[in-house]
Coordinates of C-alpha atoms in Angstrom, one line a residue:
L1312 CA 79.2 -44.1 4.5
G1313 CA 80.7 -47.2 6.0
I1314 CA 84.1 -46.3 4.5
I1315 CA 83.9 -42.8 6.0
L1316 CA 83.0 -44.2 9.4
I1317 CA 85.9 -46.6 9.3
F1318 CA 88.2 -43.8 8.2
F1319 CA 87.2 -41.5 11.1
T1320 CA 87.3 -44.4 13.6
V1321 CA 90.9 -45.1 12.6
I1322 CA 91.8 -41.4 12.8
F1323 CA 90.2 -41.0 16.3
A1324 CA 91.8 -44.3 17.5
N1325 CA 95.3 -43.0 16.4
I1326 CA 94.8 -39.6 18.1
F1327 CA 93.6 -41.3 21.3
E1328 CA 96.7 -43.7 21.2
V1329 CA 99.1 -40.7 20.8
I1330 CA 97.5 -38.8 23.7
Y1331 CA 97.4 -41.9 25.9
M1332 CA 101.0 -42.7 25.1
K1333 CA 102.1 -39.2 25.9
K1334 CA 100.3 -39.3 29.2
S1335 CA 101.9 -42.7 29.9
K1336 CA 105.3 -41.4 29.1
I1337 CA 104.8 -38.3 31.3
K1338 CA 103.6 -40.6 34.2
R1339 CA 106.7 -42.8 33.7
Y1340 CA 109.1 -39.8 33.7
V1341 CA 107.5 -38.4 36.9
Y1342 CA 107.7 -41.8 38.5
L1343 CA 111.3 -42.2 37.6
I1344 CA 112.2 -38.8 38.9
L1345 CA 110.4 -39.6 42.2
M1346 CA 112.2 -42.9 42.4
L1347 CA 115.6 -41.3 41.8
L1348 CA 115.0 -38.7 44.5
K1349 CA 114.0 -41.4 46.9
Y1350 CA 117.1 -43.4 46.1
L1351 CA 119.4 -40.3 46.5
S1352 CA 117.7 -39.2 49.8
I1353 CA 118.3 -42.7 51.3
W1354 CA 122.1 -42.4 51.0
P1355 CA 122.9 -40.7 54.3
A1356 CA 120.9 -43.2 56.3
A1357 CA 122.4 -46.1 54.4
Y1358 CA 125.9 -44.8 54.8
F1359 CA 125.5 -44.6 58.6
M1360 CA 123.9 -48.1 58.7
R1361 CA 126.9 -49.5 57.0
L1362 CA 129.1 -48.2 59.8
N1363 CA 127.7 -51.0 61.8
D1364 CA 129.4 -54.3 61.1
K1365 CA 126.1 -56.3 61.2
N1366 CA 125.0 -54.4 58.2
K1367 CA 127.9 -55.5 56.1
N1368 CA 128.1 -58.6 53.8
I1369 CA 124.4 -58.6 53.3
L1370 CA 122.9 -60.5 50.3
L1371 CA 119.9 -59.2 48.4
V1372 CA 118.2 -61.9 46.3
S1373 CA 115.2 -61.6 44.0
E1374 CA 113.7 -62.6 40.7
R1375 CA 111.8 -59.6 39.4
G1376 CA 110.4 -58.4 42.6
M1377 CA 107.0 -60.1 41.9
D1378 CA 107.7 -63.8 42.0
A1379 CA 109.6 -66.6 43.7
R1380 CA 109.6 -69.7 41.5
D1381 CA 112.9 -69.7 39.6
N1382 CA 116.6 -69.9 40.3
A1383 CA 116.6 -67.2 43.0
Y1384 CA 113.8 -69.0 44.9
H1385 CA 115.9 -72.2 45.0
L1386 CA 119.0 -70.3 45.9
I1387 CA 117.5 -68.4 48.8
N1388 CA 116.0 -71.6 50.2
Y1389 CA 119.5 -73.2 50.1
I1390 CA 121.1 -70.3 51.8
W1391 CA 118.4 -70.1 54.5
D1392 CA 118.5 -73.9 55.1
K1393 CA 122.3 -74.6 54.8
H1394 CA 124.0 -71.3 55.7
P1395 CA 122.0 -69.5 58.4
E1396 CA 125.2 -67.5 59.2
I1397 CA 124.7 -65.6 55.9
I1398 CA 122.3 -62.6 56.1
A1399 CA 120.3 -62.9 53.0
Y1400 CA 117.1 -61.0 52.2
F1401 CA 114.5 -61.9 49.5
V1402 CA 112.7 -59.1 47.7
I1403 CA 109.1 -59.8 46.7
S1404 CA 105.9 -57.7 46.5
K1405 CA 103.3 -58.1 49.2
N1406 CA 100.6 -59.1 46.6
S1407 CA 102.7 -61.9 45.0
P1408 CA 101.0 -65.3 45.2
D1409 CA 104.5 -66.8 45.8
R1410 CA 105.1 -64.8 49.0
E1411 CA 103.3 -67.4 51.1
K1412 CA 106.1 -70.0 50.1
L1413 CA 108.7 -67.8 51.8
K1414 CA 106.7 -67.0 54.9
N1415 CA 108.5 -67.8 58.2
K1416 CA 111.6 -69.1 56.3
G1417 CA 113.9 -66.0 56.4
Y1418 CA 114.2 -62.3 55.9
I1419 CA 111.7 -60.9 53.4
I1420 CA 111.7 -57.3 52.0
E1421 CA 108.7 -55.8 50.3
Y1422 CA 109.4 -54.8 46.7
R1423 CA 109.7 -51.0 46.2
S1424 CA 109.3 -50.3 49.9
L1425 CA 111.5 -47.8 51.7
K1426 CA 113.3 -50.8 53.2
H1427 CA 113.9 -52.1 49.7
Y1428 CA 115.7 -48.9 48.7
L1429 CA 117.7 -49.0 51.9
Y1430 CA 118.9 -52.6 51.6
F1431 CA 119.4 -52.2 47.9
W1432 CA 122.0 -49.5 48.8
I1433 CA 123.7 -51.3 51.7
S1434 CA 123.8 -54.9 50.4
D1435 CA 127.3 -56.0 49.3
V1436 CA 126.0 -58.8 47.0
K1437 CA 123.0 -58.4 44.7
I1438 CA 121.6 -61.6 43.0
S1439 CA 118.7 -62.0 40.6
T1440 CA 117.4 -64.0 37.8
H1441 CA 116.9 -60.9 35.7
I1442 CA 119.2 -57.9 35.1
M1443 CA 118.7 -55.5 38.0
G1444 CA 115.8 -57.7 39.2
Y1445 CA 116.8 -56.9 42.8
S1446 CA 116.4 -53.2 42.2
P1447 CA 113.2 -51.1 42.5
D1448 CA 113.2 -50.5 38.7
A1449 CA 115.5 -52.4 36.3
A1450 CA 115.7 -49.8 33.5
L1451 CA 116.4 -46.9 35.8
F1452 CA 119.0 -48.6 38.0
N1453 CA 120.8 -50.2 35.1
K1454 CA 121.4 -46.6 33.8
L1455 CA 122.5 -45.5 37.2
D1456 CA 124.9 -48.5 37.4
N1457 CA 126.5 -47.3 34.2
F1458 CA 127.4 -44.1 36.1
G1459 CA 128.8 -46.1 39.1
L1460 CA 125.8 -45.2 41.3
V1461 CA 124.9 -48.8 42.3
R1462 CA 127.4 -50.3 44.8
G1463 CA 128.1 -54.0 45.5
K1464 CA 128.7 -57.1 43.5
K1465 CA 126.1 -58.0 40.9
I1466 CA 125.2 -61.5 40.0
F1467 CA 123.0 -62.6 37.1
L1468 CA 121.6 -66.1 37.8
Q1469 CA 119.6 -66.1 34.6
H1470 CA 116.1 -67.6 34.1
G1471 CA 116.9 -69.6 31.0
I1472 CA 119.6 -70.4 28.5
T1473 CA 121.0 -67.5 26.4
K1474 CA 121.2 -68.9 22.9
D1475 CA 121.1 -65.7 20.8
Y1476 CA 123.0 -62.5 20.8
I1477 CA 121.3 -59.9 23.0
A1478 CA 123.1 -56.5 22.8
E1479 CA 121.5 -55.3 26.1
L1480 CA 123.2 -58.2 27.9
T1481 CA 126.7 -57.4 26.7
Y1482 CA 129.5 -55.6 28.4
P1483 CA 129.7 -52.6 29.0
N1484 CA 125.9 -52.2 28.5
I1485 CA 125.6 -54.0 31.8
N1486 CA 128.1 -54.4 34.6
L1487 CA 128.3 -57.8 36.2
D1488 CA 130.6 -59.6 38.6
L1489 CA 129.1 -63.0 37.7
F1490 CA 127.2 -64.2 34.7
V1491 CA 125.9 -67.7 35.4
C1492 CA 125.5 -70.2 32.5
G1493 CA 123.5 -73.4 32.6
A1494 CA 124.9 -75.2 29.5
K1495 CA 128.4 -75.7 28.1
P1496 CA 127.7 -74.4 24.6
E1497 CA 126.0 -71.3 26.1
F1498 CA 129.0 -70.7 28.3
E1499 CA 131.3 -70.8 25.4
Y1500 CA 129.0 -68.6 23.3
V1501 CA 128.6 -65.9 26.0
K1502 CA 132.4 -65.9 26.7
L1503 CA 133.1 -65.4 23.0
K1504 CA 130.4 -62.8 22.1
Y1505 CA 129.4 -60.8 25.2
N1506 CA 132.8 -59.1 25.9
F1507 CA 132.9 -59.7 29.6
P1508 CA 136.2 -60.1 31.4
S1509 CA 137.2 -63.7 31.5
N1510 CA 136.5 -64.2 35.2
V1511 CA 132.9 -63.0 35.0
V1512 CA 131.2 -65.7 32.9
K1513 CA 131.0 -69.1 34.7
Y1514 CA 129.5 -72.5 33.8
L1515 CA 127.8 -73.4 37.1
G1516 CA 124.4 -74.8 36.1
M1517 CA 121.1 -73.5 37.5
A1518 CA 120.0 -73.5 41.1
R1519 CA 116.6 -74.8 40.2
F1520 CA 118.2 -78.0 38.7
D1521 CA 119.0 -79.1 42.3
A1522 CA 115.2 -79.4 42.9
L1523 CA 115.0 -82.1 40.3
Y1524 CA 116.7 -84.6 42.6
D1525 CA 113.6 -84.7 44.7
I1526 CA 111.3 -85.8 41.8
N1527 CA 110.1 -89.4 41.7
I1528 CA 110.8 -90.8 38.3
K1529 CA 107.7 -92.3 36.6
K1530 CA 107.0 -93.8 33.2
Q1531 CA 105.3 -90.8 31.7
I1532 CA 105.5 -88.4 28.7
I1533 CA 105.8 -84.7 29.6
I1534 CA 105.0 -82.0 27.1
M1535 CA 106.4 -78.7 28.4
P1536 CA 106.4 -75.8 26.0
T1537 CA 108.4 -72.7 27.0

């Protein structure tokens, strides 16, 4: 009897999982279609906005739209503090616990808001720690970028060191104008294996490294797993 119960439990669990996955996929497809329609419908307004010179040379900076604690966070702080002449927006969700750190510092755009779509279109330079992290949806807009439907320069700050071959990060799977490397061996490896044009991959270090200068050195042992 126990074996029979286990058997039917497994069967029903599998059936439920298939039904749930199908529903999830349908929801995802509907969501992507609505997102695409929103993006396409914003084009006329964005086009006319760009006729105004003050809406040109805008930087859009983000991590994943949900946080501000990595290279993009340190970069936007540097831009806001040292180069106020640059118009730079940081994209972050309204519910993010990191949003408070950016309050009253500079321009903030709510992640996936109508304004996000608009400035994603008009910005000339897009910068993030993750591929398409500045977009409303990384997977969708990376596909659109492959069809030339995302304008502006695209900069990949990274959020770590690329030490292995990741096919999704290679050219032409993604189109980048700058691929930042934080270590010399990584820089040489990415240049050799990732097929980008020679001027795209740069050994520049990471923006968050600059924050280390403010740390008081103590005699201590730090255990810091990734």
